[in-house]
Short mmCIF file of C-alpha atoms and ligand atoms in Angstrom, two decimals:
data_model
loop_
_atom_site.label_atom_id
_atom_site.label_comp_id
_atom_site.label_asym_id
_atom_site.label_seq_id
_atom_site.Cartn_x
_atom_site.Cartn_y
_atom_site.Cartn_z
CA MET A 1 -0.09 0.02 -0.13
CA GLU A 2 2.78 2.06 1.05
CA ALA A 3 4.78 1.57 -2.33
CA ALA A 4 1.70 1.31 -4.00
CA ARG A 5 0.79 5.42 -2.97
CA VAL A 6 4.39 6.50 -3.08
CA ALA A 7 4.99 5.57 -6.64
CA ALA A 8 1.72 7.00 -7.75
CA LEU A 9 2.72 9.96 -6.20
CA LYS A 10 5.49 9.96 -8.10
CA GLY A 11 3.75 10.06 -11.22
CA HIS A 12 4.25 6.39 -12.20
CA GLN A 13 1.07 3.99 -13.14
CA VAL A 14 0.26 2.00 -10.19
CA ILE A 15 -1.29 -1.18 -10.56
CA LEU A 16 -1.95 -2.82 -7.09
CA PHE A 17 -2.97 -6.35 -6.49
CA ASP A 18 -4.46 -8.22 -4.02
CA ALA A 19 -5.98 -11.51 -3.08
CA GLY A 20 -7.60 -10.62 -0.20
CA ARG A 21 -10.77 -8.66 -0.27
CA GLU A 22 -10.05 -5.47 1.25
CA LEU A 23 -6.63 -3.96 1.35
CA GLY A 24 -4.43 -4.35 5.15
CA GLY A 25 -2.98 -7.76 4.50
CA MET A 26 -1.90 -8.84 8.47
CA LEU A 27 -3.88 -5.51 9.73
CA LYS A 28 -6.84 -7.26 9.51
CA TRP A 29 -5.96 -9.78 11.51
CA GLY A 30 -3.47 -7.74 13.37
CA SER A 31 -6.10 -5.66 14.74
CA VAL A 32 -8.73 -7.81 16.39
CA PRO A 33 -7.21 -8.56 20.16
CA PRO A 34 -8.62 -5.80 22.97
CA HIS A 35 -6.78 -2.85 22.15
CA LYS A 36 -5.26 -3.48 18.86
CA GLU A 37 -8.73 -1.68 16.67
CA ILE A 38 -6.18 1.54 16.03
CA LEU A 39 -4.24 -0.90 13.32
CA LYS A 40 -7.55 -1.23 11.75
CA THR A 41 -6.80 3.08 10.63
CA LEU A 42 -3.82 2.41 8.19
CA PRO A 43 -5.58 0.61 5.31
CA GLU A 44 -8.56 2.90 5.93
CA TYR A 45 -5.98 5.54 4.87
CA TYR A 46 -4.14 3.50 2.46
CA SER A 47 -8.28 3.06 0.76
CA GLY A 48 -8.49 6.71 0.63
CA GLU A 49 -5.33 7.76 -0.70
CA LEU A 50 -5.11 4.99 -2.94
CA LYS A 51 -8.29 5.36 -4.73
CA ARG A 52 -7.37 9.72 -4.36
CA LEU A 53 -4.37 8.67 -6.30
CA GLY A 54 -5.93 6.72 -9.39
CA VAL A 55 -3.78 3.61 -8.27
CA GLU A 56 -5.41 0.38 -10.38
CA LEU A 57 -6.88 -1.87 -7.68
CA ARG A 58 -7.63 -5.23 -8.20
CA MET A 59 -8.99 -7.12 -5.21
CA GLY A 60 -9.70 -10.77 -4.88
CA MET A 61 -7.40 -11.59 -7.79
CA GLU A 62 -3.65 -13.79 -7.06
CA ALA A 63 -0.93 -11.98 -8.95
CA THR A 64 0.42 -14.96 -10.35
CA GLY A 65 3.25 -14.83 -13.54
CA GLU A 66 0.76 -14.97 -16.31
CA LEU A 67 -1.19 -12.24 -15.09
CA VAL A 68 2.02 -9.45 -13.75
CA LEU A 69 3.96 -10.34 -17.20
CA ARG A 70 0.66 -9.45 -19.03
CA GLU A 71 0.95 -5.46 -17.68
CA LYS A 72 4.35 -5.44 -19.62
CA PRO A 73 5.34 -2.97 -16.00
CA ASP A 74 9.29 -1.86 -15.87
CA THR A 75 9.10 -3.00 -12.16
CA VAL A 76 7.28 -5.47 -10.00
CA ILE A 77 7.57 -5.20 -6.49
CA VAL A 78 6.34 -8.24 -4.61
CA ALA A 79 5.24 -7.74 -1.13
CA SER A 80 3.13 -10.85 -0.92
CA GLY A 81 3.83 -10.82 2.60
CA GLY A 82 3.65 -14.50 5.16
CA VAL A 83 2.84 -17.49 6.12
CA VAL A 84 1.66 -19.68 9.69
CA LEU A 85 5.24 -21.09 10.34
CA LYS A 86 5.07 -25.59 10.94
CA PRO A 87 7.54 -26.50 12.87
CA ASP A 88 8.17 -30.42 12.58
CA ILE A 89 5.62 -31.39 15.57
CA PRO A 90 4.81 -34.64 16.22
CA GLY A 91 1.65 -34.16 15.12
CA ILE A 92 0.85 -30.69 13.99
CA ASP A 93 -1.52 -31.71 11.21
CA LYS A 94 -3.95 -32.67 13.61
CA GLY A 95 -8.17 -32.13 13.48
CA ILE A 96 -7.30 -30.36 16.90
CA VAL A 97 -3.92 -26.83 15.79
CA VAL A 98 -5.57 -24.23 14.30
CA SER A 99 -3.31 -21.22 13.77
CA ALA A 100 -3.53 -18.05 15.60
CA LEU A 101 -4.39 -16.19 12.01
CA ASP A 102 -7.26 -18.64 11.73
CA VAL A 103 -9.07 -17.79 14.58
CA LEU A 104 -8.80 -14.28 14.81
CA SER A 105 -10.11 -14.22 11.41
CA GLY A 106 -13.29 -16.01 13.02
CA LYS A 107 -12.51 -18.94 10.50
CA ARG A 108 -11.53 -21.07 13.60
CA LYS A 109 -13.22 -21.69 16.21
CA THR A 110 -11.86 -22.81 19.52
CA GLY A 111 -13.28 -25.21 22.88
CA LYS A 112 -12.59 -23.93 26.29
CA ASP A 113 -9.68 -25.35 26.95
CA VAL A 114 -6.87 -23.83 24.43
CA ILE A 115 -2.95 -24.50 24.49
CA VAL A 116 -1.06 -21.78 22.79
CA ALA A 117 1.94 -22.54 21.18
CA GLY A 118 4.37 -19.85 21.47
CA GLY A 119 4.95 -16.68 23.92
CA GLY A 120 5.99 -13.80 21.32
CA ALA A 121 3.57 -10.93 21.01
CA VAL A 122 1.16 -12.85 18.76
CA GLY A 123 0.68 -15.84 21.01
CA CYS A 124 0.05 -13.39 23.66
CA GLU A 125 -2.27 -11.41 21.68
CA VAL A 126 -3.98 -14.26 20.84
CA ALA A 127 -4.31 -14.95 23.87
CA ASN A 128 -5.08 -12.38 25.36
CA HIS A 129 -8.32 -12.43 22.93
CA LEU A 130 -9.32 -16.00 23.76
CA ALA A 131 -9.27 -15.36 27.74
CA GLN A 132 -11.67 -11.91 27.46
CA GLN A 133 -14.22 -15.07 25.99
CA ASP A 134 -13.56 -16.39 29.15
CA LYS A 135 -11.93 -19.58 27.90
CA LYS A 136 -8.90 -20.91 30.04
CA VAL A 137 -5.65 -20.48 28.45
CA THR A 138 -2.43 -21.48 28.54
CA ILE A 139 0.86 -19.72 26.65
CA VAL A 140 3.44 -22.56 26.23
CA GLU A 141 7.12 -21.26 25.02
CA MET A 142 10.38 -22.36 25.24
CA LEU A 143 12.52 -19.31 25.91
CA ASP A 144 12.65 -18.60 29.30
CA SER A 145 11.22 -14.79 29.03
CA VAL A 146 7.84 -13.84 27.22
CA GLY A 147 6.11 -11.10 25.35
CA LEU A 148 10.03 -10.06 23.83
CA ASP A 149 9.23 -8.46 20.59
CA MET A 150 7.21 -6.39 22.44
CA ASP A 151 7.11 -2.97 23.97
CA SER A 152 8.14 -3.01 27.28
CA TRP A 153 5.00 -0.69 27.90
CA ILE A 154 2.93 -3.02 26.36
CA TRP A 155 4.22 -6.11 28.07
CA VAL A 156 3.38 -4.19 31.41
CA CYS A 157 -0.04 -3.69 29.93
CA LEU A 158 -1.33 -7.00 28.40
CA SER A 159 0.81 -9.13 31.03
CA ALA A 160 -1.98 -7.71 33.75
CA GLU A 161 -5.17 -8.93 31.39
CA LEU A 162 -2.85 -12.18 31.08
CA ALA A 163 -2.92 -12.29 34.25
CA GLU A 164 -5.96 -10.97 35.54
CA LYS A 165 -8.02 -13.42 33.08
CA ASN A 166 -5.43 -16.33 35.37
CA VAL A 167 -3.79 -17.46 31.97
CA ARG A 168 -1.32 -19.59 32.00
CA ILE A 169 2.35 -18.92 31.35
CA LEU A 170 4.66 -21.59 31.11
CA LYS A 171 8.62 -21.09 30.04
CA SER A 172 11.64 -22.89 29.28
CA THR A 173 8.51 -25.30 28.49
CA LYS A 174 8.55 -27.25 24.64
CA ILE A 175 5.64 -28.92 22.17
CA GLU A 176 7.00 -31.80 22.34
CA GLU A 177 4.41 -33.76 21.06
CA ILE A 178 0.27 -33.02 19.90
CA ALA A 179 -2.27 -36.18 20.39
CA GLU A 180 -5.62 -35.98 19.51
CA ASP A 181 -6.55 -34.58 23.01
CA GLY A 182 -4.03 -31.78 24.37
CA VAL A 183 0.54 -32.04 24.04
CA VAL A 184 3.19 -34.02 25.77
CA LEU A 185 5.31 -31.08 27.24
CA ILE A 186 9.28 -31.05 28.13
CA ASP A 187 10.86 -28.94 30.37
CA LYS A 188 14.15 -27.75 30.42
CA SER A 189 15.47 -30.58 33.37
CA TRP A 190 13.29 -32.68 31.22
CA ASN A 191 10.82 -33.12 32.67
CA ARG A 192 7.63 -34.52 30.41
CA THR A 193 4.29 -33.55 31.50
CA VAL A 194 1.00 -33.86 29.23
CA LEU A 195 -1.33 -31.03 29.51
CA LYS A 196 -5.45 -31.37 27.46
CA ALA A 197 -6.84 -29.60 25.78
CA ASP A 198 -9.79 -28.92 23.55
CA HIS A 199 -7.33 -27.13 21.25
CA VAL A 200 -3.43 -25.99 19.94
CA VAL A 201 -3.57 -22.72 18.72
CA LEU A 202 -0.37 -22.24 16.78
CA ALA A 203 1.72 -18.31 17.25
CA LEU A 204 5.08 -19.47 15.96
CA GLY A 205 5.24 -16.63 13.45
CA LEU A 206 5.85 -16.60 10.22
CA LYS A 207 7.34 -17.41 6.87
CA ARG A 208 8.70 -15.47 3.60
CA PHE A 209 6.11 -16.23 1.20
CA ASP A 210 7.73 -14.66 -2.37
CA GLY A 211 7.14 -17.20 -4.64
CA LEU A 212 6.19 -15.53 -6.91
CA THR A 213 9.62 -13.66 -7.44
CA ARG A 214 10.87 -16.85 -9.05
CA GLU A 215 8.71 -16.67 -11.49
CA LEU A 216 8.99 -13.73 -12.26
CA GLU A 217 12.90 -13.69 -12.67
CA GLY A 218 14.77 -12.71 -15.76
CA LYS A 219 11.63 -11.95 -17.08
CA VAL A 220 11.03 -8.94 -15.87
CA ARG A 221 13.28 -5.04 -16.56
CA GLU A 222 13.28 -4.99 -12.71
CA ILE A 223 11.56 -6.98 -9.19
CA ARG A 224 12.35 -5.57 -5.58
CA VAL A 225 10.85 -8.22 -2.39
CA ILE A 226 10.27 -5.73 0.14
CA GLY A 227 8.02 -6.03 4.37
CA ASP A 228 7.37 -9.32 5.15
CA ALA A 229 7.75 -11.19 2.38
CA LYS A 230 11.33 -10.28 2.60
CA MET A 231 12.03 -11.41 6.15
CA PRO A 232 8.76 -11.28 8.39
CA ARG A 233 9.15 -8.33 11.04
CA ARG A 234 6.46 -5.37 11.35
CA ILE A 235 4.70 -2.57 10.03
CA GLN A 236 7.29 -0.11 10.72
CA GLU A 237 9.92 -2.36 8.61
CA ALA A 238 7.14 -3.13 5.52
CA ILE A 239 6.15 0.77 5.42
CA TYR A 240 9.61 1.97 5.33
CA GLU A 241 11.13 -0.58 2.60
CA GLY A 242 7.16 0.29 0.83
CA PHE A 243 8.46 4.11 0.85
CA LEU A 244 12.02 3.63 -0.24
CA THR A 245 11.43 1.12 -2.70
CA ALA A 246 9.20 3.59 -4.58
CA TYR A 247 10.59 6.79 -4.10
CA ASN A 248 13.59 5.44 -5.06
CA LEU A 249 12.32 3.60 -8.78
C1 FAD B 301 -2.04 -11.78 14.36
C2 FAD B 301 -0.69 -9.50 13.57
C3 FAD B 301 -0.26 -9.34 14.20
C4 FAD B 301 0.64 -8.02 13.97
N1 FAD B 301 0.17 -6.98 14.81
C5 FAD B 301 1.68 -6.03 15.03
C6 FAD B 301 1.67 -5.05 15.94
O1 FAD B 301 0.50 -4.51 16.32
N2 FAD B 301 2.13 -4.26 15.37
C7 FAD B 301 3.10 -4.15 13.84
O2 FAD B 301 4.44 -4.05 13.60
N3 FAD B 301 3.03 -5.07 13.29
C8 FAD B 301 1.84 -6.07 14.13
N4 FAD B 301 1.84 -7.86 12.99
C9 FAD B 301 3.33 -7.53 11.90
C10 FAD B 301 2.68 -7.03 10.71
O3 FAD B 301 0.76 -7.29 10.45
C11 FAD B 301 3.30 -7.18 8.96
O4 FAD B 301 4.64 -6.93 9.49
C12 FAD B 301 2.28 -6.59 8.07
O5 FAD B 301 1.46 -6.84 8.10
C13 FAD B 301 3.58 -6.92 7.00
O6 FAD B 301 2.81 -5.99 5.67
P1 FAD B 301 3.19 -6.64 4.51
O7 FAD B 301 2.24 -5.60 3.40
O8 FAD B 301 4.59 -7.51 4.29
O9 FAD B 301 3.02 -8.42 4.36
P2 FAD B 301 1.40 -8.14 4.35
O10 FAD B 301 -0.12 -7.53 5.88
O11 FAD B 301 0.72 -9.95 5.05
O12 FAD B 301 0.47 -8.81 2.95
C14 FAD B 301 0.55 -9.12 1.95
C15 FAD B 301 -0.81 -9.48 1.66
O13 FAD B 301 -0.26 -9.66 0.32
C16 FAD B 301 -0.94 -10.36 -0.05
N5 FAD B 301 -0.77 -11.56 -1.23
C17 FAD B 301 0.73 -12.37 -1.14
N6 FAD B 301 0.15 -13.13 -2.32
C18 FAD B 301 -0.53 -12.59 -3.44
C19 FAD B 301 -1.07 -12.88 -4.82
N7 FAD B 301 0.52 -13.70 -5.77
N8 FAD B 301 -1.31 -11.53 -5.43
C20 FAD B 301 -1.87 -10.82 -4.92
N9 FAD B 301 -1.70 -10.83 -3.93
C21 FAD B 301 -1.49 -11.12 -2.13
C22 FAD B 301 -2.12 -11.27 0.71
O14 FAD B 301 -3.36 -11.34 0.48
C23 FAD B 301 -2.03 -9.56 1.37
O15 FAD B 301 -3.04 -8.90 1.68
C24 FAD B 301 1.50 -8.46 13.23
C25 FAD B 301 1.41 -9.41 12.39
C26 FAD B 301 0.49 -10.61 12.79
C27 FAD B 301 -0.18 -12.11 11.99
#
């Protein structure tokens, strides 16, 4: 959105493909947990600006190599984001496993008893989202701290809400295996325990998703990869790279 805005401001003719029906990418789901509504203002702002600047929006349309080449572009900017990281844990494909994105998007509902795998920002936020619905939530994190990728003042507020809702946080603990009705955990002293749950919510990060780059390499004059498609990070980096790439066209 930022790359399209700045390229259009510079007088380029811009077509923006998005496989989704609305602008905003991950922000749509990132804005769902409590107190994050403000993130909705970004797609709202860009939506107005892109229309005003005459960017041609092709929503609900996946940009394939063929579709892109048909437009004969001088430059292709790939900002296709990331996909859910699914590590090689035995049982990860069982029906009990859902992703944080599935939960936040409302695509999957969870039962009352939930284990959140991963105690980074997304794991803690999805845990809070579920705890506010009075679900019994346990966060499992293999590091000895949670919320490490969050600003400390946000973590202070969020951890208070998690404590108020009795969210259990198991640090230095790994999920060794996922069963039909829970998980097998192993802690740093090699103690194994079984924890029952209705669902396991994966919040173990994203991996870059830039298949389009490989399809187009050598077939277009210039191709740039930005944002999470380059490396999953945060909004600030995605916007910064969008700005810089389009500014330097
Ligand atoms: C649950 C969650 C919460 C988050 N909360 C925060 C936060 O509080 N603060 C923060 O800074 N960051 C947060 N992030 C990270 C932030 O959302 C991302 O860093 C940012 O959205 C990356 O922007 P992007 O444009 O690179 O990719 P994305 O936002 O992932 O957008 C990629 C877009 O490309 C589209 N697409 C993919 N392939 C194609 C194709 N072939 N053709 C057409 N369209 C395609 C997708 O439909 C999508 O709309 C959060 C992420 C998640 C998952």
